[in-house]
Coordinates of C-alpha atoms in Angstrom, one line a residue:
Chain A
X1 CA 134.1 -187.6 57.6
X2 CA 135.6 -184.6 56.0
X3 CA 137.0 -186.7 53.2
X4 CA 133.6 -188.0 52.4
X5 CA 132.3 -184.5 52.2
X6 CA 135.2 -183.3 50.1
X7 CA 136.3 -186.2 48.0
X8 CA 138.3 -183.6 45.9
X9 CA 140.9 -183.3 48.6
X10 CA 142.2 -186.8 47.6
X11 CA 142.9 -185.8 44.0
X12 CA 146.6 -185.8 43.2
X13 CA 148.3 -182.6 44.0
X14 CA 150.0 -180.9 41.1
X15 CA 148.3 -182.9 38.3
X16 CA 146.2 -180.6 36.2
X17 CA 142.5 -181.2 37.0
X18 CA 140.3 -182.5 34.3
X19 CA 137.3 -180.3 33.7
X20 CA 135.0 -183.1 34.7
X21 CA 136.8 -183.5 38.0
X22 CA 136.5 -179.8 38.7
X23 CA 132.8 -179.9 37.9
X24 CA 132.4 -182.8 40.3
X25 CA 134.2 -180.9 42.9
X26 CA 131.9 -177.9 42.4
X27 CA 128.9 -180.2 42.5
X28 CA 130.0 -181.8 45.7
X29 CA 130.6 -178.5 47.4
X30 CA 127.1 -177.4 46.2
X31 CA 125.6 -180.5 47.5
X32 CA 127.4 -180.0 50.9
X33 CA 126.1 -176.4 51.1
X34 CA 122.6 -177.5 50.1
X35 CA 122.7 -180.1 52.9
X36 CA 124.0 -177.6 55.4
X37 CA 121.2 -175.2 54.3
X38 CA 118.6 -178.0 54.6
X39 CA 119.7 -178.6 58.2
X40 CA 120.2 -174.9 59.2
X41 CA 117.6 -175.1 61.9
X42 CA 119.2 -178.2 63.4
X43 CA 122.6 -176.5 63.2
X44 CA 121.3 -173.5 65.1
X45 CA 120.0 -175.8 67.9
X46 CA 123.3 -177.7 68.1
X47 CA 125.4 -174.5 68.0
X48 CA 123.4 -173.0 70.9
X49 CA 124.5 -176.0 72.9
X50 CA 128.1 -175.7 71.7
X51 CA 128.1 -172.0 72.6
X52 CA 126.9 -172.8 76.1
X53 CA 129.7 -175.4 76.5
X54 CA 132.3 -173.0 75.3
X55 CA 131.3 -170.4 77.8
X56 CA 130.6 -172.6 80.8
X57 CA 133.0 -175.6 80.2
X58 CA 135.8 -174.4 77.9
X59 CA 136.4 -170.9 79.2
X60 CA 136.9 -172.2 82.8
X61 CA 139.3 -174.8 81.3
X62 CA 141.3 -171.9 79.9
X63 CA 141.2 -170.4 83.4
X64 CA 143.3 -173.3 84.7
X65 CA 146.4 -171.5 83.6
X66 CA 146.1 -169.0 86.5
X67 CA 147.7 -171.9 88.5
X68 CA 150.9 -170.9 86.8
X69 CA 150.4 -167.2 87.1
X70 CA 150.0 -164.6 89.8
X71 CA 146.4 -163.7 89.2
X72 CA 145.0 -160.5 90.6
X73 CA 141.3 -159.8 90.6
X74 CA 141.7 -156.3 89.1
X75 CA 143.5 -157.5 86.0
X76 CA 142.5 -160.0 83.4
X77 CA 143.9 -163.6 83.2
X78 CA 146.0 -162.7 80.2
X79 CA 147.7 -159.8 81.9
X80 CA 148.7 -161.7 85.0
X81 CA 152.5 -162.5 85.2
X82 CA 153.7 -166.0 84.8
X83 CA 155.3 -167.6 87.9
X84 CA 155.8 -171.2 86.8
X85 CA 155.5 -173.9 89.4
X86 CA 155.8 -171.4 92.3
X87 CA 152.3 -172.2 93.7
X88 CA 152.8 -175.9 93.5
X89 CA 156.0 -175.7 95.4
X90 CA 154.3 -173.6 98.0
X91 CA 151.5 -176.1 98.4
X92 CA 153.9 -179.1 98.9
X93 CA 155.7 -177.2 101.6
X94 CA 152.6 -175.8 103.2
X95 CA 151.9 -176.9 106.8
X96 CA 148.3 -177.7 105.7
X97 CA 149.5 -180.0 102.9
X98 CA 149.8 -183.2 105.1
X99 CA 146.6 -182.5 107.0
X100 CA 144.6 -181.9 103.8
X101 CA 146.0 -184.9 102.1
X102 CA 145.5 -187.2 105.1
X103 CA 141.9 -186.1 105.5
X104 CA 141.0 -186.3 101.9
X105 CA 142.6 -189.8 101.4
X106 CA 141.4 -191.0 104.8
X107 CA 137.8 -190.1 104.3
X108 CA 137.8 -191.3 100.7
X109 CA 139.5 -194.6 101.3
X110 CA 137.1 -195.4 104.2
X111 CA 134.2 -194.5 101.8
X112 CA 135.7 -196.8 99.2
X113 CA 136.3 -199.8 101.5
X114 CA 133.1 -199.5 103.6
X115 CA 130.7 -197.4 101.5
X116 CA 131.3 -199.2 98.2
X117 CA 130.7 -202.9 99.2
X118 CA 127.7 -202.2 101.5
X119 CA 125.2 -201.4 98.7
X120 CA 126.2 -204.6 96.9
X121 CA 125.6 -206.6 100.1
X122 CA 122.3 -204.8 100.6
X123 CA 121.2 -205.6 97.0
X124 CA 122.2 -209.2 97.4
X125 CA 120.1 -209.7 100.5
X126 CA 117.2 -207.6 99.3
X127 CA 117.1 -209.8 96.3
X128 CA 116.5 -212.8 98.5
X129 CA 113.3 -211.3 99.9
X130 CA 110.4 -213.4 98.6
X131 CA 107.5 -211.1 98.8
X132 CA 107.6 -208.7 95.8
X133 CA 105.5 -206.2 97.6
X134 CA 107.7 -206.1 100.7
X135 CA 110.7 -205.9 98.6
X136 CA 109.4 -202.9 96.7
X137 CA 108.4 -201.1 100.0
X138 CA 111.9 -201.6 101.4
X139 CA 113.4 -200.2 98.2
X140 CA 111.2 -197.2 98.2
X141 CA 112.0 -196.4 101.8
X142 CA 115.7 -197.1 101.4
X143 CA 116.3 -194.4 98.8
X144 CA 114.2 -191.7 100.3
X145 CA 117.2 -190.1 102.1
X146 CA 119.0 -189.7 98.7
X147 CA 116.5 -186.9 97.9
X148 CA 117.1 -184.9 101.1
X149 CA 119.7 -182.2 101.0
X150 CA 122.8 -182.3 103.1
X151 CA 121.7 -179.1 104.9
X152 CA 118.6 -181.0 106.2
X153 CA 120.7 -184.1 107.1
X154 CA 123.3 -181.8 108.7
X155 CA 120.6 -180.2 110.8
X156 CA 119.3 -183.6 111.9
X157 CA 122.9 -184.8 112.7
X158 CA 123.7 -181.8 114.8
X159 CA 120.5 -182.2 116.8
X160 CA 121.3 -185.9 117.4
X161 CA 124.9 -185.4 118.2
X162 CA 124.5 -182.4 120.5
X163 CA 125.5 -182.9 124.1
X164 CA 121.8 -183.1 125.0
X165 CA 121.0 -185.1 121.8
X166 CA 119.5 -188.5 121.4
X167 CA 122.9 -190.3 120.9
X168 CA 124.2 -189.1 124.2
X169 CA 120.9 -189.9 125.9
X170 CA 121.1 -193.5 124.7
X171 CA 124.7 -194.0 125.5
X172 CA 124.3 -192.5 128.9
X173 CA 121.3 -194.6 129.7
X174 CA 123.3 -197.7 128.6
X175 CA 126.3 -196.5 130.7
X176 CA 128.6 -196.7 127.7
X177 CA 129.7 -193.2 128.5
X178 CA 129.6 -191.3 131.8
X179 CA 129.6 -187.8 130.4
X180 CA 128.0 -186.4 127.3
X181 CA 130.3 -185.9 124.3
X182 CA 130.0 -183.1 121.9
X183 CA 130.8 -185.2 118.9
X184 CA 131.1 -182.6 116.2
X185 CA 133.6 -180.6 118.3
X186 CA 136.1 -183.4 118.5
X187 CA 138.2 -184.2 115.4
X188 CA 138.5 -187.9 116.2
X189 CA 134.8 -188.6 115.6
X190 CA 134.6 -186.6 112.4
X191 CA 135.5 -189.3 109.9
X192 CA 133.1 -191.8 111.5
X193 CA 130.3 -189.3 111.3
X194 CA 131.0 -188.5 107.7
X195 CA 131.1 -192.2 106.6
X196 CA 128.1 -193.2 108.6
X197 CA 125.9 -190.4 107.4
X198 CA 127.0 -190.9 103.8
X199 CA 126.0 -194.6 104.0
X200 CA 122.7 -193.7 105.6
X201 CA 121.9 -191.3 102.7
X202 CA 123.1 -193.3 99.7
X203 CA 122.8 -197.0 100.6
X204 CA 119.5 -197.7 99.0
X205 CA 120.1 -195.4 96.0
X206 CA 123.5 -197.0 95.2
X207 CA 121.9 -200.4 95.3
X208 CA 119.5 -199.6 92.5
X209 CA 122.0 -200.3 89.7
X210 CA 123.0 -203.7 91.3
X211 CA 119.3 -204.7 91.7
X212 CA 118.7 -203.9 88.1
X213 CA 121.7 -206.0 87.1
X214 CA 120.5 -208.8 89.3
X215 CA 117.0 -208.8 87.8
X216 CA 118.5 -209.5 84.4
X217 CA 120.1 -212.7 85.5
X218 CA 118.3 -215.7 83.9
X219 CA 116.1 -217.6 86.4
X220 CA 117.2 -220.9 84.7
X221 CA 120.6 -220.5 86.4
X222 CA 119.0 -220.5 89.8
X223 CA 116.7 -223.4 88.9
X224 CA 119.7 -225.5 87.7
X225 CA 121.6 -224.7 90.9
X226 CA 118.6 -225.7 93.0
X227 CA 118.5 -229.1 91.4
X228 CA 122.2 -229.4 92.1
X229 CA 121.4 -228.7 95.8
X230 CA 122.8 -225.2 96.2
X231 CA 121.8 -223.2 99.2
X232 CA 120.9 -219.5 99.4
X233 CA 124.4 -218.4 100.2
X234 CA 125.9 -220.6 97.6
X235 CA 123.6 -219.1 94.9
X236 CA 124.5 -215.6 96.0
X237 CA 128.2 -216.4 95.9
X238 CA 128.4 -218.5 92.8
X239 CA 125.6 -217.1 90.6
X240 CA 124.4 -213.6 91.6
X241 CA 127.8 -212.1 92.4
X242 CA 129.7 -213.3 89.3
X243 CA 126.8 -212.2 87.1
X244 CA 127.0 -208.6 88.3
X245 CA 130.8 -208.5 88.2
X246 CA 131.0 -206.2 85.3
X247 CA 128.6 -203.7 86.8
X248 CA 130.7 -203.8 90.0
X249 CA 133.9 -203.2 88.0
X250 CA 132.5 -200.1 86.2
X251 CA 131.3 -198.6 89.3
X252 CA 134.5 -199.4 91.1
X253 CA 136.5 -197.6 88.4
X254 CA 134.3 -194.5 88.8
X255 CA 134.6 -194.7 92.6
X256 CA 138.4 -194.9 92.5
X257 CA 138.7 -192.0 90.1
X258 CA 136.6 -190.0 92.5
X259 CA 138.7 -190.8 95.5
X260 CA 139.9 -187.2 95.9
X261 CA 136.3 -185.9 95.5
X262 CA 135.4 -185.9 99.1
X263 CA 131.8 -184.9 99.4
X264 CA 132.0 -181.1 99.5
X265 CA 128.3 -180.4 100.2
X266 CA 128.4 -182.8 103.1
X267 CA 131.6 -181.7 104.7
X268 CA 130.9 -178.0 104.3
X269 CA 127.7 -178.4 106.4
X270 CA 129.3 -180.5 109.2
X271 CA 132.7 -178.9 109.5
X272 CA 133.5 -176.2 112.1
X273 CA 136.6 -174.6 113.5
X274 CA 136.8 -177.2 116.3
X275 CA 137.0 -180.3 114.1
X276 CA 139.1 -178.6 111.4
X277 CA 142.1 -180.8 111.8
X278 CA 139.9 -183.8 110.6
X279 CA 137.6 -182.0 108.2
X280 CA 139.9 -179.9 106.1
X281 CA 139.9 -181.7 102.8
X282 CA 141.2 -180.5 99.4
X283 CA 137.9 -179.1 98.2
X284 CA 137.3 -177.2 101.4
X285 CA 140.9 -175.9 101.3
X286 CA 140.5 -174.7 97.8
X287 CA 137.2 -173.0 98.7
X288 CA 138.7 -171.2 101.7
X289 CA 142.0 -170.1 100.2
X290 CA 140.6 -169.3 96.8
X291 CA 137.1 -167.8 97.2
X292 CA 137.2 -166.6 100.8
X293 CA 140.8 -165.4 101.1
X294 CA 141.1 -164.4 97.5
X295 CA 144.3 -166.3 96.7
X296 CA 142.9 -167.5 93.4
X297 CA 146.2 -168.7 91.8
X298 CA 147.3 -170.7 94.8
X299 CA 143.9 -172.4 95.2
X300 CA 143.8 -173.2 91.5
X301 CA 147.2 -174.9 91.7
X302 CA 145.9 -177.1 94.5
X303 CA 142.7 -177.8 92.5
X304 CA 144.7 -178.7 89.4
X305 CA 147.0 -181.0 91.4
X306 CA 143.8 -182.8 92.5
X307 CA 142.4 -183.1 88.9
X308 CA 145.7 -184.6 87.6
X309 CA 145.8 -187.2 90.4
X310 CA 142.1 -188.0 89.6
X311 CA 142.8 -188.6 86.0
X312 CA 145.8 -190.8 86.7
X313 CA 143.8 -192.8 89.2
X314 CA 141.0 -193.3 86.6
X315 CA 143.4 -194.6 84.0
X316 CA 145.1 -197.0 86.5
X317 CA 141.7 -198.3 87.8
X318 CA 140.6 -198.8 84.2
X319 CA 143.7 -200.7 83.3
X320 CA 143.6 -202.9 86.4
X321 CA 139.9 -203.9 86.0
X322 CA 140.5 -204.6 82.3
X323 CA 143.3 -207.0 83.1
X324 CA 141.4 -208.7 85.9
X325 CA 138.1 -209.3 84.2
X326 CA 137.9 -207.7 80.8
X327 CA 135.5 -204.9 81.7
X328 CA 136.6 -201.3 81.3
X329 CA 135.2 -197.8 80.9
X330 CA 137.1 -197.2 77.6
Chain B
X1 CA 106.4 -220.8 94.7
X2 CA 105.1 -224.0 96.2
X3 CA 108.6 -225.4 96.9
X4 CA 109.1 -226.7 100.3
X5 CA 111.6 -224.8 102.3
X6 CA 114.2 -226.5 104.4
X7 CA 114.7 -225.3 108.0
X8 CA 117.9 -223.5 107.1
X9 CA 116.1 -221.6 104.4
X10 CA 113.2 -220.6 106.7
X11 CA 115.7 -219.4 109.3
X12 CA 117.5 -217.4 106.6
X13 CA 114.3 -215.8 105.5
X14 CA 113.4 -214.8 109.1
X15 CA 116.8 -213.2 109.6
X16 CA 116.8 -211.5 106.3
X17 CA 113.3 -210.0 106.7
X18 CA 114.2 -208.9 110.2
X19 CA 117.5 -207.3 109.0
X20 CA 115.6 -205.4 106.3
X21 CA 113.1 -204.2 108.8
X22 CA 116.0 -202.7 110.9
X23 CA 117.4 -201.0 107.8
X24 CA 114.0 -199.5 107.1
X25 CA 113.6 -198.3 110.7
X26 CA 117.1 -196.7 110.7
X27 CA 116.3 -194.9 107.5
X28 CA 112.9 -193.6 108.5
X29 CA 113.4 -192.8 112.1
X30 CA 115.6 -189.7 111.9
X31 CA 113.0 -188.2 109.6
X32 CA 110.2 -189.1 111.9
X33 CA 112.1 -187.6 114.8
X34 CA 112.3 -184.2 113.1
X35 CA 108.6 -184.5 112.3
X36 CA 107.4 -185.2 115.9
X37 CA 109.6 -182.5 117.3
X38 CA 108.3 -180.0 114.8
X39 CA 104.8 -180.7 115.9
X40 CA 105.6 -180.4 119.6
X41 CA 105.5 -177.3 121.7
X42 CA 108.9 -175.6 121.6
X43 CA 109.4 -175.0 125.3
X44 CA 108.2 -178.4 126.2
X45 CA 110.6 -180.0 123.6
X46 CA 113.6 -178.4 125.4
X47 CA 113.0 -181.0 128.2
X48 CA 113.9 -183.7 125.6
X49 CA 112.5 -187.2 125.5
X50 CA 110.3 -186.8 122.5
X51 CA 111.0 -189.9 120.5
X52 CA 107.8 -191.4 119.1
X53 CA 105.0 -189.0 119.3
X54 CA 104.5 -185.3 120.2
X55 CA 104.0 -184.8 123.9
X56 CA 102.4 -181.4 123.6
X57 CA 100.9 -181.2 120.2
X58 CA 101.2 -177.7 118.6
X59 CA 101.0 -175.9 115.3
X60 CA 102.8 -172.8 116.8
X61 CA 106.2 -173.7 115.2
X62 CA 104.6 -173.8 111.7
X63 CA 102.6 -170.7 112.1
X64 CA 105.9 -168.9 113.2
X65 CA 107.6 -170.3 110.1
X66 CA 104.8 -169.0 107.9
X67 CA 104.9 -165.6 109.5
X68 CA 108.6 -165.2 109.2
X69 CA 109.2 -162.9 106.2
X70 CA 112.8 -164.2 105.8
X71 CA 111.7 -167.8 105.5
X72 CA 108.9 -167.0 103.2
X73 CA 111.1 -164.9 100.8
X74 CA 113.6 -167.7 100.7
X75 CA 110.9 -170.3 100.0
X76 CA 109.6 -168.1 97.2
X77 CA 113.1 -168.0 95.7
X78 CA 113.4 -171.8 95.9
X79 CA 110.1 -172.3 94.2
X80 CA 110.9 -169.8 91.5
X81 CA 114.4 -171.2 90.8
X82 CA 113.1 -174.8 90.7
X83 CA 110.2 -174.1 88.4
X84 CA 112.1 -171.8 86.0
X85 CA 115.3 -173.8 86.2
X86 CA 113.6 -177.1 85.4
X87 CA 111.7 -175.6 82.5
X88 CA 114.7 -174.1 80.9
X89 CA 117.0 -177.0 81.6
X90 CA 114.7 -179.5 80.1
X91 CA 113.8 -177.5 77.1
X92 CA 117.4 -176.4 76.2
X93 CA 119.1 -179.7 76.9
X94 CA 116.4 -181.6 74.9
X95 CA 116.7 -179.1 72.0
X96 CA 120.5 -179.6 71.8
X97 CA 120.1 -183.4 72.2
X98 CA 117.5 -183.5 69.4
X99 CA 119.9 -181.8 67.0
X100 CA 122.8 -184.0 68.1
X101 CA 120.7 -187.2 67.7
X102 CA 119.9 -186.5 64.0
X103 CA 121.7 -188.7 61.6
X104 CA 123.8 -186.8 59.0
X105 CA 124.2 -183.7 61.1
X106 CA 127.2 -182.0 59.7
X107 CA 129.9 -181.8 62.5
X108 CA 127.8 -184.1 64.7
X109 CA 130.6 -186.3 65.8
X110 CA 132.8 -183.4 66.6
X111 CA 130.0 -181.8 68.7
X112 CA 129.6 -185.0 70.7
X113 CA 133.4 -185.2 71.2
X114 CA 133.4 -181.6 72.6
X115 CA 130.7 -182.6 75.0
X116 CA 132.3 -185.9 76.1
X117 CA 135.5 -184.1 77.0
X118 CA 133.5 -181.9 79.5
X119 CA 132.4 -185.0 81.3
X120 CA 136.0 -185.9 82.2
X121 CA 137.8 -182.5 82.5
X122 CA 136.8 -179.3 84.1
X123 CA 138.3 -176.1 85.2
X124 CA 137.2 -176.4 88.9
X125 CA 135.5 -174.0 91.2
X126 CA 137.9 -171.0 91.0
X127 CA 137.8 -170.3 87.2
X128 CA 134.0 -170.9 87.3
X129 CA 133.6 -168.4 90.1
X130 CA 135.7 -165.8 88.1
X131 CA 133.6 -166.5 85.0
X132 CA 130.4 -165.9 86.9
X133 CA 131.9 -162.7 88.2
X134 CA 132.9 -161.6 84.8
X135 CA 129.4 -162.3 83.4
X136 CA 128.0 -160.0 86.1
X137 CA 125.9 -162.8 87.5
X138 CA 126.9 -162.4 91.2
X139 CA 123.9 -161.4 93.2
X140 CA 121.6 -162.1 90.3
X141 CA 118.7 -164.6 90.0
X142 CA 120.2 -165.7 86.7
X143 CA 123.0 -167.5 88.5
X144 CA 120.5 -170.2 89.5
X145 CA 119.4 -170.7 85.9
X146 CA 121.9 -170.1 83.2
X147 CA 125.0 -172.0 84.5
X148 CA 122.7 -175.0 85.1
X149 CA 120.5 -174.9 81.9
X150 CA 122.6 -177.6 80.1
X151 CA 124.1 -180.9 81.1
X152 CA 125.9 -183.2 78.8
X153 CA 125.0 -186.2 80.9
X154 CA 121.3 -185.4 80.6
X155 CA 121.8 -184.8 76.9
X156 CA 123.0 -188.4 76.5
X157 CA 119.9 -189.7 78.2
X158 CA 117.7 -187.6 75.9
X159 CA 119.7 -188.7 72.9
X160 CA 119.3 -192.3 73.7
X161 CA 115.5 -191.8 73.9
X162 CA 115.2 -189.7 70.8
X163 CA 117.0 -192.2 68.6
X164 CA 114.3 -194.8 69.4
X165 CA 111.5 -192.6 68.1
X166 CA 110.4 -194.1 64.8
X167 CA 111.4 -192.1 61.7
X168 CA 107.9 -192.3 60.3
X169 CA 106.6 -189.8 62.8
X170 CA 109.0 -187.1 61.7
X171 CA 108.8 -187.8 58.0
X172 CA 105.0 -187.4 58.1
X173 CA 105.4 -184.0 59.7
X174 CA 108.1 -183.0 57.1
X175 CA 105.7 -183.9 54.3
X176 CA 103.2 -181.6 55.9
X177 CA 105.8 -178.8 55.6
X178 CA 106.9 -178.6 59.2
X179 CA 110.5 -177.3 59.9
X180 CA 112.9 -178.8 62.5
X181 CA 111.7 -176.4 65.2
X182 CA 108.1 -177.4 65.0
X183 CA 109.0 -181.1 64.6
X184 CA 111.0 -180.8 67.8
X185 CA 108.3 -178.9 69.7
X186 CA 105.1 -180.6 68.3
X187 CA 106.2 -184.1 67.4
X188 CA 109.3 -185.1 69.4
X189 CA 108.6 -183.5 72.8
X190 CA 105.1 -184.8 73.2
X191 CA 106.2 -188.4 72.7
X192 CA 109.1 -188.0 75.0
X193 CA 107.2 -187.4 78.2
X194 CA 108.8 -190.3 80.2
X195 CA 112.3 -189.1 79.7
X196 CA 111.3 -185.5 80.2
X197 CA 109.7 -186.4 83.5
X198 CA 112.9 -188.2 84.5
X199 CA 115.2 -185.3 83.7
X200 CA 112.8 -182.8 85.2
X201 CA 112.7 -184.8 88.4
X202 CA 116.5 -185.1 88.7
X203 CA 117.0 -181.4 88.0
X204 CA 114.1 -180.4 90.2
X205 CA 115.6 -182.2 93.1
X206 CA 119.0 -180.6 92.4
X207 CA 117.5 -177.1 92.2
X208 CA 115.4 -177.6 95.3
X209 CA 118.3 -179.0 97.4
X210 CA 121.2 -176.9 96.1
X211 CA 122.5 -174.6 98.8
X212 CA 126.0 -173.9 97.7
X213 CA 125.1 -171.7 94.7
X214 CA 123.4 -169.4 97.1
X215 CA 126.4 -169.5 99.5
X216 CA 129.0 -168.8 96.8
X217 CA 127.4 -166.3 94.5
X218 CA 124.7 -164.5 96.5
X219 CA 125.1 -161.9 99.1
X220 CA 121.7 -160.3 99.0
X221 CA 119.6 -162.0 101.6
X222 CA 116.5 -161.5 99.6
X223 CA 117.8 -163.7 96.8
X224 CA 118.9 -166.7 98.8
X225 CA 116.9 -169.9 98.6
X226 CA 115.6 -171.7 101.6
X227 CA 118.4 -174.3 101.6
X228 CA 121.0 -171.5 101.8
X229 CA 119.0 -169.9 104.6
X230 CA 118.9 -173.1 106.5
X231 CA 122.6 -173.7 105.9
X232 CA 123.4 -170.4 107.6
X233 CA 121.1 -171.3 110.5
X234 CA 122.4 -174.9 110.8
X235 CA 126.1 -174.6 110.1
X236 CA 126.8 -171.1 111.4
X237 CA 124.3 -171.5 114.2
X238 CA 122.6 -168.2 113.6
X239 CA 119.2 -169.4 114.7
X240 CA 118.7 -166.3 116.8
X241 CA 118.4 -164.4 113.6
X242 CA 115.6 -166.8 112.8
X243 CA 113.8 -165.8 115.9
X244 CA 114.4 -162.1 115.2
X245 CA 112.4 -162.4 112.0
X246 CA 109.4 -163.9 113.7
X247 CA 106.9 -161.1 114.5
X248 CA 106.2 -160.4 118.1
X249 CA 102.7 -161.7 118.0
X250 CA 103.8 -165.3 118.0
X251 CA 103.5 -167.0 121.4
X252 CA 106.6 -167.5 123.5
X253 CA 106.5 -171.2 123.3
X254 CA 108.4 -171.3 120.1
X255 CA 112.2 -171.8 120.4
X256 CA 114.9 -171.4 117.9
X257 CA 115.3 -175.2 117.9
X258 CA 111.7 -175.9 117.3
X259 CA 111.3 -173.3 114.6
X260 CA 114.4 -174.9 112.9
X261 CA 112.7 -178.3 113.0
X262 CA 109.5 -176.8 111.5
X263 CA 111.5 -175.1 108.7
X264 CA 113.2 -178.4 107.9
X265 CA 109.8 -180.1 107.6
X266 CA 108.4 -177.4 105.4
X267 CA 111.5 -177.5 103.2
X268 CA 111.5 -181.3 102.8
X269 CA 107.7 -181.9 102.6
X270 CA 107.3 -181.1 98.8
X271 CA 110.0 -183.6 97.9
X272 CA 108.6 -186.3 100.2
X273 CA 105.1 -185.7 98.7
X274 CA 106.0 -185.9 95.0
X275 CA 108.5 -188.7 95.6
X276 CA 106.2 -191.8 95.5
X277 CA 104.5 -190.6 92.4
X278 CA 107.6 -190.0 90.4
X279 CA 109.5 -193.0 91.6
X280 CA 109.0 -195.1 88.5
X281 CA 110.5 -192.4 86.4
X282 CA 113.8 -192.0 88.2
X283 CA 114.4 -195.7 88.4
X284 CA 114.0 -195.8 84.7
X285 CA 116.2 -192.8 84.2
X286 CA 119.0 -194.3 86.4
X287 CA 118.9 -197.4 84.1
X288 CA 119.3 -195.4 80.9
X289 CA 122.0 -193.3 82.5
X290 CA 123.9 -196.3 83.8
X291 CA 123.8 -198.2 80.5
X292 CA 125.3 -195.3 78.7
X293 CA 127.6 -194.1 81.4

């Protein structure tokens, strides 16, 4: 682009310029300024956006360097002394390191292997509903929970899972258990609660993209397969699923890169001191050590460690899906 | 569809319809449960067993909610931050998107590159907190608005839409002597209502449901939104504080549990009510977003 705007920059260096060339150069610059002046209003609009991004995106990016410093709230970031990889070393030898990593990866992998395929299956079966009206009603109902906040859902869950809650009542009545369990006070139930409630909230919403992809499949494919005698499951397996393969791939890449992004909003509501050994994930750890205990530099090192892993995962997932079926994010 | 169905197909349909019915039930029931308990007498609800319909129908819980000054202040903050936040977010993001979407904008490619980077890298919560602190936005209403007035992801959705607007519309306005500001405000925005509705809905839901901003940056109880208020009640089980704020005149049948249920209903009701009307917009918005993303 700049070369088109300043063609003069290509003229041979050192050779004396012809007067006509110099004139042309002057003319080009004039034209460029005139163009800039003509779009001055547009430039103001654009630069307001750029200014916002510099303040709220790029200044925090500069703040990443406190991970390598000993930052103190009374001094500025620039004044803080460098400490190198001190905070990273401390994190890797921290007692919480194994717990935090195990919880983060455990919850995320469960979400990936259970939470990721379920919306696809839901979309496939919803697509087989014959009545358009019924289909639409189911869809509308299924994505309602997406619009409720985790605070509300957390409130519902706590009521249900309390020792006099509905879950205990049902299980006691069925004689599955003999004594009520306080589920949220026991670490061993925590992952299950997180996964189930996440699926409950997002199943229908996540299925929207797949349903849209399915609706763009040509009906002729299905007609042809009917003539060939294919049943419903065969159509699902041999036509629908392969047709939405690229959509699945893209969403899979995104899901993999977000593996360390445990759902902060969700876990912050449901965690408590009793289930901490199962609920302390990277994001919660960063929030506690950084914001609540004021160890900004240490927390930032942990947070940076997470971002680096996330980017590596994104690149790997991108490469793998590209090799496997020629779809990729970039 | 006059095809004859085989027995296997019919069986499949029955199971599939039945399965979907179960999914719908599981989705709706927890919400229904809260609703019937909120409309039930508080003391009576302590005995449990209210699953399908209120046993002792009562409005007491709701009148307690509406008389609690703490809840009402928090509600006011939520409404204010949602209305102001959506208005500014939509206007500002659309404005930048309009400039970015013009062909021949000097530096346009560089601007878009700057934005794209922000979608993949970020500083994280700690530097952001320090920034907000340095900007003196702790314990200020502005913290709900300014850090959220722009989103590059939404900008892409706007840009996709603006590029489809026929050039003729703008040229006609230009001949009439309009500048870029009035073209944006009087020509582009009025024809972009579908995409504005989509973004407004998404951001509105975010603003309405966001509790963490209030937890992180706000200490002043008079400035916290209802979701933050509820978070403190739910996660830190300070529901006694909820009762404390209810004036003495309210009958003794209200319990901290029943008032919590009623607050949850009041908090969620606006979303559930607008939801069916705005549905077509967000499905469309998801599509634009997913094609680009």
